[in-house]
Coordinates of C-alpha atoms in Angstrom, one line a residue:
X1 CA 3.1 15.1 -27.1
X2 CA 6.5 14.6 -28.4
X3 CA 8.1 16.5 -25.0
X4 CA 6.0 13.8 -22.6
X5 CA 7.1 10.9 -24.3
X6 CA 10.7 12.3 -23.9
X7 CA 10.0 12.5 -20.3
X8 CA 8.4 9.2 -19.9
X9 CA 11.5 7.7 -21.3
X10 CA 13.3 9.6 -18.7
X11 CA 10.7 8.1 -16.1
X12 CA 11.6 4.8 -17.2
X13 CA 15.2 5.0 -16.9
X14 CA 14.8 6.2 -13.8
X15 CA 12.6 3.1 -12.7
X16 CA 14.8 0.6 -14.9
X17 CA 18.4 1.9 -13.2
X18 CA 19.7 1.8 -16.3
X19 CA 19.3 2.9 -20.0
X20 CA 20.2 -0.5 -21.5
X21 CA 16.7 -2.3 -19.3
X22 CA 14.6 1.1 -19.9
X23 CA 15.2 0.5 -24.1
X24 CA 14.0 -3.1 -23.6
X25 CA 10.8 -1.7 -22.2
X26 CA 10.1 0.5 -24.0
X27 CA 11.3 -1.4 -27.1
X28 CA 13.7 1.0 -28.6
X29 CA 17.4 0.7 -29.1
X30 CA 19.7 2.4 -26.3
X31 CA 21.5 4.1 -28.7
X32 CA 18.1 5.8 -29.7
X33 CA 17.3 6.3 -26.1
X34 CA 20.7 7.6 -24.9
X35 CA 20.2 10.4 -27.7
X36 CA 16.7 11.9 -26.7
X37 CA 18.5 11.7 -22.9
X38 CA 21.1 13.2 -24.1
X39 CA 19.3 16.2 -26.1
X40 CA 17.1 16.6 -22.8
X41 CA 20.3 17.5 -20.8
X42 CA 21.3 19.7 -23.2
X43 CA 18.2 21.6 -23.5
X44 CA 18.4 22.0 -19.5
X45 CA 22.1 22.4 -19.2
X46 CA 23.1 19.9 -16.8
X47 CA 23.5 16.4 -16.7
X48 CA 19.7 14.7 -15.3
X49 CA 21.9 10.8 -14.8
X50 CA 25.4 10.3 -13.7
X51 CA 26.6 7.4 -16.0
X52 CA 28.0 4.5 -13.5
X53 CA 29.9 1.3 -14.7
X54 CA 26.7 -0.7 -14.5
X55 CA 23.2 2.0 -15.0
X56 CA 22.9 5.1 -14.1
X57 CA 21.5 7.3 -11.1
X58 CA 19.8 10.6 -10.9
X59 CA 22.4 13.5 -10.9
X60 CA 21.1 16.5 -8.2
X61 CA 19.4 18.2 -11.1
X62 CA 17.8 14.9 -12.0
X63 CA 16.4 14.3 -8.6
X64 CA 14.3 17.9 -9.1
X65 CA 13.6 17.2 -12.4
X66 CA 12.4 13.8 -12.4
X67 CA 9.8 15.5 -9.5
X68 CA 8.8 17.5 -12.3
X69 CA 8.1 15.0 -14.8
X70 CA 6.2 12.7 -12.3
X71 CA 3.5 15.4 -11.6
X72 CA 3.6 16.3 -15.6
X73 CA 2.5 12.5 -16.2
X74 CA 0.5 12.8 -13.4
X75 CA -1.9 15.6 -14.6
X76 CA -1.8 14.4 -17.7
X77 CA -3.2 11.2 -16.9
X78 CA -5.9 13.4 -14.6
X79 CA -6.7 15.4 -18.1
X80 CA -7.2 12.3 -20.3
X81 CA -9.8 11.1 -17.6
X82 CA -11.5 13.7 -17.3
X83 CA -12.0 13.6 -21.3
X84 CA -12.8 10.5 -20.8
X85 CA -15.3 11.1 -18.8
X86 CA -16.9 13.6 -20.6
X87 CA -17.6 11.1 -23.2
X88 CA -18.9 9.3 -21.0
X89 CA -16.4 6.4 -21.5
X90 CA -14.6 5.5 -17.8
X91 CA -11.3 5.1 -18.8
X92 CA -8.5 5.4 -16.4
X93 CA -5.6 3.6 -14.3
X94 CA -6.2 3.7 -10.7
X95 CA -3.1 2.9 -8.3
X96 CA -2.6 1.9 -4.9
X97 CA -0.1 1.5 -2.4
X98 CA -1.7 -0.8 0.7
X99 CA -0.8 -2.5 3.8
X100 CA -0.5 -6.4 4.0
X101 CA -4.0 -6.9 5.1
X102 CA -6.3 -5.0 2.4
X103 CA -4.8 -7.5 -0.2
X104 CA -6.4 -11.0 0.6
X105 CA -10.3 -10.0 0.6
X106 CA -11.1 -6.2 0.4
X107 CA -9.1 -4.7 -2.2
X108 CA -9.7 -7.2 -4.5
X109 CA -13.8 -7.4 -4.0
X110 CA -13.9 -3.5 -4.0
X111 CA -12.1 -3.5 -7.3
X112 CA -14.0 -6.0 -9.2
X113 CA -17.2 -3.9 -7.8
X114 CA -15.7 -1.1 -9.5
X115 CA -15.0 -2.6 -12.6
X116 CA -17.9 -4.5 -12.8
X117 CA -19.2 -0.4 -14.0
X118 CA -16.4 0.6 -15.6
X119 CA -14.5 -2.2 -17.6
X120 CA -12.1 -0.1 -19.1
X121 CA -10.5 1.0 -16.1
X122 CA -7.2 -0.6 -14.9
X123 CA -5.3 -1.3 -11.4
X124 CA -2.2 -1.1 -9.7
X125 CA -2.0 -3.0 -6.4
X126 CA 1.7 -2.6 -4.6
X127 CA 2.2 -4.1 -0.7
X128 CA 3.2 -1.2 0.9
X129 CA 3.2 -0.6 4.3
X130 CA 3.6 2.4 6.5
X131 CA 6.5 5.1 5.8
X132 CA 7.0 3.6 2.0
X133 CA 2.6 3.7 1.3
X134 CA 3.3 7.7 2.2
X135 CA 6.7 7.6 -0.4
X136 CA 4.6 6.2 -3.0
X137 CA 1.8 8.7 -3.2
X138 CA 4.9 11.4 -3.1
X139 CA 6.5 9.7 -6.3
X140 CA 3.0 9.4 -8.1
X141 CA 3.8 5.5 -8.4
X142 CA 0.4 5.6 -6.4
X143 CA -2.9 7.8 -6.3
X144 CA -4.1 6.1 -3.2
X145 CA -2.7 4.5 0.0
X146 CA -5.0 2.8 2.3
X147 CA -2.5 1.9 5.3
X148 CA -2.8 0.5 9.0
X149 CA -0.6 2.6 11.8
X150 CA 1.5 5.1 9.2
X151 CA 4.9 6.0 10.4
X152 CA 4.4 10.0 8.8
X153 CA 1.8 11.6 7.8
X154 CA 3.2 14.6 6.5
X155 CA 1.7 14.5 2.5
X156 CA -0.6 12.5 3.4
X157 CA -4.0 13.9 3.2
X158 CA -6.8 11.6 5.0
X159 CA -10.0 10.7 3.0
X160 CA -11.1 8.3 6.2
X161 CA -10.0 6.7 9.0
X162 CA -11.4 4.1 10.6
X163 CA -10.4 1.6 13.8
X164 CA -9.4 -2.0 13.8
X165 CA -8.8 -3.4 17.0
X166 CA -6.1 -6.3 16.9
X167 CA -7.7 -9.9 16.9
X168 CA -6.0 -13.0 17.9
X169 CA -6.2 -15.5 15.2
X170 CA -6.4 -19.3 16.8
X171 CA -7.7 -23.0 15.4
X172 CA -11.1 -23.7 17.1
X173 CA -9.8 -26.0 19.3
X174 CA -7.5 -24.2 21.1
X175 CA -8.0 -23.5 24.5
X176 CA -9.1 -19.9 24.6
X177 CA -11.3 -20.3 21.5
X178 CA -14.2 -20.3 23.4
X179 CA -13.7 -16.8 25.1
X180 CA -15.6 -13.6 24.3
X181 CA -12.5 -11.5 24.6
X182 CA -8.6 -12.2 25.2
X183 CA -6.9 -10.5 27.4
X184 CA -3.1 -10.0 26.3
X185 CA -1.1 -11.7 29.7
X186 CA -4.1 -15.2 28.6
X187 CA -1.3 -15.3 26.0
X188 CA 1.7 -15.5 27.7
X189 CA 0.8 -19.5 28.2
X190 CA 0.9 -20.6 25.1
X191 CA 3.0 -20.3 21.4
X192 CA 3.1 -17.2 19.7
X193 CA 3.3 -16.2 16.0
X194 CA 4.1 -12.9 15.4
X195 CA 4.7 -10.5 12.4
X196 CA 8.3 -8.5 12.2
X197 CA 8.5 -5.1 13.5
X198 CA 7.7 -3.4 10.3
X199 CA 4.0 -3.9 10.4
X200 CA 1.4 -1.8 12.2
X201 CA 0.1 -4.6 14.2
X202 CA 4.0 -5.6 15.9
X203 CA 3.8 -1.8 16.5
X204 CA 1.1 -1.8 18.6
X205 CA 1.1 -5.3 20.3
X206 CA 4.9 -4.0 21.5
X207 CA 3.7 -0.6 22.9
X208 CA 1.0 -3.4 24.8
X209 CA 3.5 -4.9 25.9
X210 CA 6.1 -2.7 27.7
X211 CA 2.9 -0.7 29.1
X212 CA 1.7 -3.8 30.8
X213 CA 4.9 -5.5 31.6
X214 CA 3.8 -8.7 29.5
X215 CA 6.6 -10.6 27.3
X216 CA 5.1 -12.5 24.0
X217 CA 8.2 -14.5 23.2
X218 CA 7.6 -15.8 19.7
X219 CA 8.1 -19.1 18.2
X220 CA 7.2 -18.1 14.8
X221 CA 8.0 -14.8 12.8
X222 CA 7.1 -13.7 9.6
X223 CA 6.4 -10.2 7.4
X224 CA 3.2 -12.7 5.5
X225 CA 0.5 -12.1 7.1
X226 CA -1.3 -15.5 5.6
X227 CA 1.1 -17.5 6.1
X228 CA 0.9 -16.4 9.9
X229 CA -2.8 -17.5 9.7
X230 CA -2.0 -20.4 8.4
X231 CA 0.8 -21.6 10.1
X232 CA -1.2 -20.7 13.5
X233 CA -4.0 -22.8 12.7
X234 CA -1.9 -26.1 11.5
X235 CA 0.4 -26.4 14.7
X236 CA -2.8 -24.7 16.8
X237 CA -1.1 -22.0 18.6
X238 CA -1.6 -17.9 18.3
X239 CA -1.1 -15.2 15.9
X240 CA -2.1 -11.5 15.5
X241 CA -4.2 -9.8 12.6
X242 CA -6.9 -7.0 11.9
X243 CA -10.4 -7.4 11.2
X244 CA -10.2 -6.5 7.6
X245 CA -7.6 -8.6 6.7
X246 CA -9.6 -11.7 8.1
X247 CA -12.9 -11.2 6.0
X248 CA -15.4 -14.2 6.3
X249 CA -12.9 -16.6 7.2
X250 CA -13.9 -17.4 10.3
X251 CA -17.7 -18.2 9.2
X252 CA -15.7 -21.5 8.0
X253 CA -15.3 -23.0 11.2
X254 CA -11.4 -23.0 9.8
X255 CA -10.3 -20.2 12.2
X256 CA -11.4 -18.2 15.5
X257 CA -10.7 -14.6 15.7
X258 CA -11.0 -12.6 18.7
X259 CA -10.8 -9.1 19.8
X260 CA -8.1 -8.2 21.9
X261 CA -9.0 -6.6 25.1
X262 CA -8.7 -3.1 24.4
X263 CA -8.0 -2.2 28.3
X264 CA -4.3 -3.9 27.2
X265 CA -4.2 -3.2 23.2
X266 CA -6.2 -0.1 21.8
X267 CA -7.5 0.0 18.5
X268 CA -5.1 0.6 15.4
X269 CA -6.2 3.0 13.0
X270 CA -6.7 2.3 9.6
X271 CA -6.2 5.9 6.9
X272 CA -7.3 6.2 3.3
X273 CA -5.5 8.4 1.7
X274 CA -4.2 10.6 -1.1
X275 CA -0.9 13.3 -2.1
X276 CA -1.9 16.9 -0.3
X277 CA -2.6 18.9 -3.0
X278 CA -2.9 16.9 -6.2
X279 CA -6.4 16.8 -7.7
X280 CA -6.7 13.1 -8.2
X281 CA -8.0 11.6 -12.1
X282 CA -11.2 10.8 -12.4
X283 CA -11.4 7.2 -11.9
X284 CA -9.3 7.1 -8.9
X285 CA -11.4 10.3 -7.4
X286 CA -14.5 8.0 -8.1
X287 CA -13.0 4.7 -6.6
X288 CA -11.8 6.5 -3.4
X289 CA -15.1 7.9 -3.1
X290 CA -16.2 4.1 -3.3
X291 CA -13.9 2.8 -0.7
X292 CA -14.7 5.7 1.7
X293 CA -18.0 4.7 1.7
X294 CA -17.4 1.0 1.8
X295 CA -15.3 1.7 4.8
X296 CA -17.7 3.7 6.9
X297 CA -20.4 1.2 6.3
X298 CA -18.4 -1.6 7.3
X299 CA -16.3 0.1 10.6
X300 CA -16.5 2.5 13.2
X301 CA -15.0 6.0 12.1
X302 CA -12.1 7.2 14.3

């Protein structure tokens, strides 16, 4: 065990940017620190951190070995949960790279399902959306990624997928509140809120767009998808979100949200995923299990 906390030292230099911020962390002096990184490169022969004037950064040899170490601390966690679950005490960390929209209602009532059974299990929640939710499960700073519209999809191995047409979000009295469905050129007319390109939802409304011809110009942009909601419902004109980012918030009588006409904006699709290849630990095998099922029970499976 001696060898893994060497390289979890290593991990956390790497994280920290230098070895100075990694020995606060990990409470230890630098100059202890600097030694074990120091005995490390000797043992492999070349130098894993280029020393800069303020941190370090990975050397070439340190990018592949710091790979290395990340699936060592990986499995190991995996083995210590499987113990653990032979004892029949769920133990575990679970963590999880997400788009903008699983953070305000379903993330956080799926997880306190979970650990409603198994208290001794912890969480990582990290806002990431599209290309970097794929990065994350790559580094092993995440065992799952539940993401809307992914950029890539090349390690990404797909537990379920499931639709979410794009809603527009609107204060009850505003003139196309009463409408079944919205048709995208109903909301030329009036104010626009929209979120920045980066998100999955932009994507797709400005595909919509140049297909059809129709020009949202907004008066309001943000990459905070409540403050959208919010801001749309105070000075009453329109904004853009998915069905499970919206929950029950509608059943208030706060907020209307309705479907997009899919004839002008298809359906998004929405992937739970993992890392091709890696045999996930226990507890987050169990809790992607529960959100698979959670998912299909809630929308329709693309």
């Amino acid at each position: 065990m001696r060898y893994l906390a060497s390289i979890r030292y290593i991990d956390a230099v790497v994280k920290a940017g230098s070895i100075r911020a990694a020995a606060d962390t990990l409470a230890i002096t630098s100059t202890a620190l600097n030694r074990r990184i120091l005995a490390m490169e000797e043992e492999l022969g070349v130098p894993i951190f280029e020393r800069l004037a303020h941190g370090v950064r990975l050397s070439a040899a340190g990018e592949i070995y710091i790979h290395h170490i990340r699936n060592q601390l990986s499995d190991m966690e995996r083995v210590r949960s499987q113990i653990a679950d032979l004892s029949g005490v769920r133990r575990g960390h679970v963590s999880i790279a997400c788009s903008q929209a699983l953070l305000p209602y379903f993330l956080p009532s799926q997880i306190a399902l979970y650990r409603k059974e198994h208290p001794n299990v912890t969480f990582s929640v990290h806002l990431r959306d599209r290309e970097a939710a794929e990065h994350a499960l790559v580094d092993h700073s995440a065992d799952l990624a539940i993401v809307f519209e992914p950029v890539r999809l090349t390690d990404f191995m797909t537990l379920i997928r499931v639709r979410q047409p794009v809603h527009v979000v609107m204060s009850p009295d505003h003139p196309l509140a009463a409408r079944s469905t919205v048709r995208l050129s109903d909301c030329v007319d009036y104010p626009i809120a929209l979120p920045t390109t980066a998100y999955g939802v932009r994507h797709l409304l400005d595909i919509a767009m140049r297909i059809a011809g129709v020009r949202l110009d907004p008066v309001i942009q943000s990459d905070n998808f409540e403050f959208l909601r919010n801001h749309a419902v105070m000075e009453n004109i329109l904004t853009f979100q998915i069905p499970i980012g919206l929950s029950d918030q509608t059943s208030t009588g706060r907020m209307v949200s309705l479907p997009l006409d899919g004839r002008d904006v298809p359906a998004g699709i929405l992937y739970l995923g993992q890392l091709k290849g890696r045999t996930l630990p226990v507890a987050a095998a169990r809790f992607a299990s529960q959100l698979t099922n959670c998912l299909a029970s809630q929308f329709e499976v693309s």
